[in-house]
Amino acid sequence: MTRVVIIGGGPGGYEAALVAAQLGAEVCVVDRDGLGGSAVLTDCVPSKTLVATAEVINQVRESGELGVRIGRSAPDPGDVSTDIATDIAKVNARVKALAHNQSEDVGRSLQREGVRVVRGSGRMAGPDRVVATLADGGTEELAADVVLLSTGARPRILPDAEPDGERILTWDQVYELDELPGRLIVVGSGVTGAEFAGAYNALGSDVVLVSSRDRVLPTEDADAANVIEDVFTRRGMTVLSRSRAERVERRGDGVVVTLTDGRVVEGTHCLLAVGSIANTADLGLDTAGVTTDERGFIEVDKVSRTTARGVYAAGDCTGVLMLASVAAMQGRIAMAHALGDAVSPLDLEEVAATVFTAPEIATVGWSQQDLDSGRVQAVGIKLPLTRNPRAKMQGIHDGFIKLMCRPGTGIVVGGVVVAPHASELIHPVSVAVSCRLTVDQLAHAFTVYPSLSGSIAEAARRLHVRGQQAPRKDS
Ligand SMILES: Cc1cc2nc3c(=O)[nH]c(=O)nc-3n(C[C@H](O)[C@H](O)[C@H](O)COP(=O)(O)OP(=O)(O)OC[C@H]3O[C@@H](n4cnc5c(N)ncnc54)[C@H](O)[C@@H]3O)c2cc1C
């Protein structure tokens, strides 16, 4: 029986463990901080649970237009908000309970498949040997035919912005707050910064978003990012563009953020969202012959092989694409490859991803930037949701559907959805990209009337004609 040892029980590790067990291997997972990893305990699950509360508040706050009156509020939609408050202690208790339950669910799944779990810190002592330092200080040596490294990543800390867990916070510390931040300064306007800024703004904090670039979400579709920035400012958030934080200091019950241009921003709390660094420093990688890049990420190929024979790596510790879904896929691919099952190499063009702001941004396949730079030949169309009948009924004023296809064949190569629940709406586009469907096939499938997905079919229909023409943008 092949002995598989996995270091790290996040999505990269536990999904791999399930596949390996199903393929008949003897599997052991060494995990330090709790099954489910950061994805379940500190990152995805907690943040999306927080966002769920924010989403309801946003909906209620903007429901005056639909004739909703709450409490003593006046018919003026602007007055609805005065009657809404967030019980942040309750929200955070719910977040932590949900994360804990999810972690236990992962444990039960592993147990059902006969996977052994060792609680402790793992490191390699050669390509076929893992040493686990257990919680009681003891050690256990585990022989392995196959090793998977899936140790994840942790928040990057700026040298002059040391988190104190009370006022200066990383994203995994916010759930300990028992009071809603009065004025929250979010440093970093990437996906994590934008999600938290939007959520706390909805929960009732006065939010200042410090963004070092021209616009928020600099790596996302520019049209989508512009929608989010407009919505942020309309909802009262202060967005400081082209502003880089140099120093964050605690002053009594508040924080002071000094920007590189000398400006000073004061708040009650500061959330640092300036990226992640790989958990690869103390893994004994040298002893096993596993190489990392200059930033410390483990180098892997498309079937998750590292530079050492029999040693694979998956997830955030590889820096390939920091998503739970990608970590899980890399882990599954690794085990299929190692244990001789059918393997499809990782294809990043097919990854569907979402920014959980309100509205959400969901993307799959090639991007507008790929088209504009000439990297790929495609035609695209963008339909604003304001023309969609369901959107009108629901009072949705922001968002659009963007679809891209090959000019000659009409094969769908990418899409962007900016809408409430875009994370759900992107699926038909994702299926089309993955199965190489044409715009005509996508348009042929029935959509419900009225529905937001009707705009996906309409975009596909409009590309039927465009698909035969030279590339051109539309809006
Ligand atoms: C705020 C935030 C929100 C996010 N939201 C989403 C989202 O909505 N959707 C999405 O797809 N992605 C999201 N992500 C990204 C996602 O969390 C990561 O991509 C995912 O956690 C990566 O999984 P992983 O298995 O590589 O690592 P992790 O989930 O970090 O798990 C690694 C595990 O390894 C353990 N470990 C580390 N070192 C050792 C060691 N030496 N020995 C034993 N165990 C060790 C850790 O304790 C941990 O349990 C979010 C990230 C952040 C920061």
Coordinates of N, CA, C and O in Angstrom, one line a residue, residues 203-296:
L203 N -21.8 47.2 7.9 CA -22.1 46.9 9.3 C -22.3 48.2 10.1 O -22.8 48.2 11.2
G204 N -21.8 49.3 9.6 CA -22.0 50.6 10.3 C -20.7 51.3 10.7 O -20.8 52.4 11.3
S205 N -19.5 50.8 10.3 CA -18.3 51.5 10.6 C -18.1 52.6 9.6 O -18.5 52.5 8.4
D206 N -17.4 53.7 10.0 CA -17.0 54.7 9.1 C -15.6 54.1 8.5 O -14.7 53.9 9.3
V207 N -15.6 53.9 7.2 CA -14.4 53.2 6.6 C -13.6 54.1 5.7 O -14.1 54.8 4.9
V208 N -12.3 54.0 6.0 CA -11.3 54.7 5.1 C -10.5 53.6 4.4 O -9.9 52.8 5.1
L209 N -10.5 53.5 3.1 CA -9.7 52.5 2.4 C -8.5 53.1 1.8 O -8.6 54.0 0.9
V210 N -7.3 52.7 2.2 CA -6.1 53.2 1.7 C -5.6 52.3 0.6 O -5.3 51.1 0.8
S211 N -5.6 52.9 -0.6 CA -5.2 52.1 -1.8 C -4.0 52.7 -2.5 O -4.0 53.9 -2.8
S212 N -3.0 51.9 -2.7 CA -1.8 52.4 -3.3 C -1.9 52.6 -4.8 O -1.1 53.3 -5.4
R213 N -2.9 52.1 -5.4 CA -3.1 52.3 -6.9 C -4.1 53.3 -7.2 O -4.8 53.9 -6.4
D214 N -4.3 53.4 -8.6 CA -5.3 54.4 -9.1 C -6.7 54.1 -8.7 O -7.6 55.0 -8.5
R215 N -7.0 52.8 -8.6 CA -8.4 52.4 -8.3 C -8.3 51.2 -7.4 O -7.3 50.5 -7.3
V216 N -9.5 50.9 -6.7 CA -9.5 49.7 -5.9 C -9.4 48.5 -6.8 O -9.6 48.5 -8.0
L217 N -9.1 47.3 -6.2 CA -9.1 46.0 -6.9 C -8.3 46.1 -8.2 O -8.8 45.8 -9.3
P218 N -7.0 46.6 -8.1 CA -6.2 46.8 -9.3 C -6.0 45.6 -10.2 O -5.8 45.8 -11.4
T219 N -6.1 44.4 -9.7 CA -5.9 43.2 -10.6 C -7.2 42.7 -11.2 O -7.2 41.7 -12.0
E220 N -8.3 43.3 -10.8 CA -9.6 42.8 -11.4 C -10.0 43.5 -12.7 O -9.3 44.5 -13.0
D221 N -11.0 43.1 -13.3 CA -11.5 43.7 -14.5 C -11.8 45.2 -14.2 O -12.4 45.5 -13.2
A222 N -11.2 46.1 -15.0 CA -11.3 47.6 -14.7 C -12.7 48.1 -14.6 O -13.0 48.9 -13.7
D223 N -13.6 47.6 -15.5 CA -15.0 48.1 -15.5 C -15.6 47.7 -14.2 O -16.4 48.4 -13.5
A224 N -15.3 46.4 -13.8 CA -15.9 45.9 -12.5 C -15.4 46.7 -11.3 O -16.2 47.1 -10.4
A225 N -14.1 46.9 -11.3 CA -13.5 47.7 -10.2 C -14.1 49.1 -10.1 O -14.3 49.6 -9.0
N226 N -14.3 49.7 -11.2 CA -14.9 51.0 -11.2 C -16.3 51.0 -10.6 O -16.7 51.9 -9.9
V227 N -17.1 50.0 -10.9 CA -18.4 49.9 -10.3 C -18.3 49.8 -8.8 O -19.0 50.5 -8.1
I228 N -17.4 49.0 -8.3 CA -17.2 48.8 -6.9 C -16.8 50.1 -6.2 O -17.3 50.5 -5.2
E229 N -15.8 50.8 -6.9 CA -15.4 52.0 -6.3 C -16.5 53.1 -6.2 O -16.7 53.8 -5.2
D230 N -17.3 53.1 -7.3 CA -18.4 54.1 -7.2 C -19.4 53.7 -6.1 O -19.9 54.6 -5.4
V231 N -19.7 52.4 -6.0 CA -20.6 52.0 -4.9 C -20.1 52.3 -3.6 O -20.8 52.8 -2.7
F232 N -18.8 52.0 -3.4 CA -18.1 52.3 -2.1 C -18.3 53.8 -1.7 O -18.7 54.1 -0.6
T233 N -18.0 54.7 -2.6 CA -18.0 56.1 -2.3 C -19.5 56.5 -2.1 O -19.8 57.3 -1.2
R234 N -20.4 56.0 -2.9 CA -21.8 56.3 -2.8 C -22.4 55.9 -1.4 O -23.2 56.6 -0.8
R235 N -21.8 54.8 -0.9 CA -22.3 54.3 0.5 C -21.5 55.0 1.6 O -21.6 54.6 2.8
G236 N -20.7 56.0 1.3 CA -20.1 56.8 2.3 C -18.7 56.5 2.7 O -18.1 57.0 3.6
M237 N -18.1 55.5 2.0 CA -16.7 55.1 2.3 C -15.7 56.2 1.7 O -16.0 56.7 0.7
T238 N -14.6 56.4 2.4 CA -13.6 57.3 1.9 C -12.5 56.4 1.3 O -11.9 55.6 1.9
V239 N -12.3 56.6 0.0 CA -11.3 55.8 -0.7 C -10.1 56.8 -1.0 O -10.2 57.7 -1.7
L240 N -8.9 56.5 -0.4 CA -7.7 57.3 -0.7 C -6.9 56.5 -1.7 O -6.2 55.6 -1.4
S241 N -7.0 57.0 -3.0 CA -6.2 56.4 -4.1 C -4.8 56.8 -4.1 O -4.5 57.9 -3.5
R242 N -4.0 56.1 -4.7 CA -2.5 56.5 -4.9 C -2.0 56.9 -3.5 O -1.2 57.9 -3.4
S243 N -2.3 56.1 -2.5 CA -1.9 56.4 -1.1 C -1.3 55.2 -0.5 O -1.9 54.1 -0.5
R244 N 0.0 55.3 -0.1 CA 0.6 54.1 0.5 C 0.9 54.3 2.0 O 1.4 55.4 2.4
A245 N 0.5 53.3 2.8 CA 0.7 53.5 4.2 C 2.2 53.2 4.5 O 2.8 52.2 4.1
E246 N 2.8 54.1 5.3 CA 4.2 53.9 5.7 C 4.3 53.3 7.1 O 5.2 52.5 7.4
R247 N 3.4 53.8 7.9 CA 3.5 53.5 9.3 C 2.1 53.4 10.0 O 1.3 54.2 9.6
V248 N 1.9 52.4 10.8 CA 0.7 52.4 11.6 C 1.0 52.3 13.1 O 1.8 51.4 13.5
E249 N 0.5 53.3 13.8 CA 0.8 53.3 15.3 C -0.4 53.3 16.1 O -1.5 53.9 15.7
R250 N -0.3 52.7 17.3 CA -1.4 52.8 18.3 C -1.2 54.0 19.1 O -0.1 54.3 19.6
R251 N -2.3 54.8 19.2 CA -2.3 56.0 20.1 C -3.5 55.9 21.0 O -4.6 56.2 20.6
G252 N -3.2 55.4 22.3 CA -4.3 55.3 23.2 C -5.4 54.3 22.7 O -5.1 53.2 22.3
D253 N -6.6 54.8 22.5 CA -7.7 54.0 22.0 C -7.9 54.1 20.5 O -8.9 53.7 20.0
G254 N -6.9 54.7 19.9 CA -7.0 54.9 18.4 C -5.8 54.4 17.7 O -4.8 53.9 18.3
V255 N -5.8 54.7 16.4 CA -4.6 54.4 15.5 C -4.4 55.6 14.6 O -5.3 56.3 14.3
V256 N -3.1 55.7 14.3 CA -2.7 56.7 13.4 C -1.9 56.1 12.2 O -1.0 55.3 12.4
V257 N -2.4 56.3 11.0 CA -1.7 55.7 9.8 C -1.1 56.9 9.1 O -1.7 57.9 8.7
T258 N 0.3 56.8 9.0 CA 1.0 57.8 8.2 C 1.3 57.3 6.8 O 1.8 56.2 6.6
L259 N 0.9 58.1 5.8 CA 1.1 57.8 4.4 C 2.5 58.2 4.0 O 3.1 59.1 4.6
T260 N 3.0 57.6 2.9 CA 4.3 58.0 2.4 C 4.5 59.4 2.0 O 5.5 60.0 2.1
D261 N 3.3 60.1 1.7 CA 3.4 61.5 1.3 C 3.3 62.4 2.5 O 3.1 63.6 2.4
G262 N 3.3 61.9 3.7 CA 3.3 62.7 4.9 C 1.9 62.9 5.5 O 1.7 63.3 6.6
R263 N 0.8 62.6 4.7 CA -0.5 62.7 5.3 C -0.8 61.8 6.4 O -0.2 60.7 6.5
V264 N -1.7 62.1 7.3 CA -1.9 61.3 8.5 C -3.4 61.0 8.5 O -4.3 61.9 8.3
V265 N -3.8 59.7 8.7 CA -5.2 59.3 8.8 C -5.4 58.8 10.2 O -4.7 57.9 10.6
E266 N -6.4 59.3 10.9 CA -6.7 58.8 12.2 C -8.0 57.9 12.2 O -8.9 58.2 11.5
G267 N -8.0 56.9 13.1 CA -9.1 56.0 13.2 C -9.1 55.3 14.5 O -8.3 55.6 15.4
T268 N -10.2 54.5 14.7 CA -10.2 53.7 16.0 C -9.5 52.4 15.8 O -9.0 51.8 16.8
H269 N -9.5 51.9 14.6 CA -8.9 50.6 14.3 C -8.3 50.6 12.9 O -8.7 51.4 12.1
C270 N -7.3 49.7 12.7 CA -6.7 49.6 11.4 C -6.6 48.1 11.0 O -6.2 47.3 11.8
L271 N -7.1 47.8 9.8 CA -7.0 46.4 9.3 C -6.0 46.3 8.2 O -6.1 47.1 7.2
L272 N -5.0 45.5 8.4 CA -3.9 45.3 7.4 C -4.3 44.2 6.4 O -4.5 43.1 6.8
A273 N -4.3 44.6 5.2 CA -4.6 43.6 4.1 C -3.7 43.8 3.0 O -4.0 44.3 1.9
V274 N -2.4 43.4 3.3 CA -1.3 43.8 2.3 C -0.7 42.5 1.8 O 0.5 42.5 1.5
G275 N -1.4 41.4 1.6 CA -0.9 40.2 1.0 C -0.5 39.2 2.0 O -0.7 39.3 3.2
S276 N 0.0 38.0 1.5 CA 0.3 36.9 2.3 C 1.7 36.4 2.0 O 2.2 36.6 0.9
I277 N 2.3 35.7 3.0 CA 3.6 35.1 2.7 C 3.5 33.6 3.0 O 2.7 33.1 3.9
A278 N 4.2 32.8 2.3 CA 4.1 31.3 2.3 C 4.6 30.8 3.6 O 5.6 31.3 4.2
N279 N 4.0 29.7 4.2 CA 4.4 29.0 5.4 C 5.4 27.9 4.9 O 5.1 26.7 4.9
T280 N 6.6 28.3 4.5 CA 7.6 27.3 4.0 C 8.9 27.4 4.7 O 9.8 26.6 4.4
A281 N 9.1 28.3 5.7 CA 10.4 28.5 6.2 C 11.0 27.4 7.0 O 12.1 27.0 6.9
D282 N 10.2 26.7 7.9 CA 10.7 25.7 8.7 C 10.3 24.3 8.3 O 10.0 23.4 9.2
L283 N 10.2 24.0 7.0 CA 9.7 22.7 6.6 C 10.7 21.7 6.2 O 10.4 20.6 5.7
G284 N 12.0 22.1 6.4 CA 13.1 21.2 6.0 C 13.1 20.9 4.5 O 13.5 19.8 4.1
L285 N 12.8 21.9 3.7 CA 12.7 21.7 2.3 C 14.1 21.4 1.7 O 14.2 20.6 0.8
D286 N 15.1 22.0 2.2 CA 16.5 21.8 1.7 C 16.8 20.3 1.8 O 17.4 19.7 0.9
T287 N 16.5 19.7 3.0 CA 16.9 18.3 3.2 C 16.2 17.4 2.2 O 16.7 16.3 1.9
A288 N 15.1 17.8 1.7 CA 14.3 17.0 0.8 C 14.6 17.3 -0.7 O 14.1 16.7 -1.6
G289 N 15.3 18.4 -0.9 CA 15.6 18.9 -2.3 C 14.5 19.6 -3.0 O 14.3 19.6 -4.2
V290 N 13.6 20.2 -2.2 CA 12.5 21.0 -2.7 C 12.9 22.5 -2.8 O 13.3 23.1 -1.8
T291 N 12.8 23.1 -4.0 CA 13.2 24.5 -4.1 C 12.0 25.4 -4.1 O 10.9 25.0 -4.4
T292 N 12.3 26.6 -3.6 CA 11.3 27.7 -3.6 C 11.8 28.8 -4.5 O 12.9 28.9 -4.8
D293 N 10.8 29.7 -4.8 CA 11.2 30.9 -5.6 C 11.7 32.0 -4.6 O 11.8 31.8 -3.4
E294 N 12.1 33.2 -5.1 CA 12.7 34.2 -4.3 C 11.7 34.7 -3.2 O 12.2 35.2 -2.2
R295 N 10.4 34.5 -3.4 CA 9.5 34.9 -2.3 C 9.1 33.8 -1.3 O 8.3 34.0 -0.4
G296 N 9.7 32.6 -1.5 CA 9.5 31.5 -0.6 C 8.4 30.6 -1.0 O 8.1 29.7 -0.2

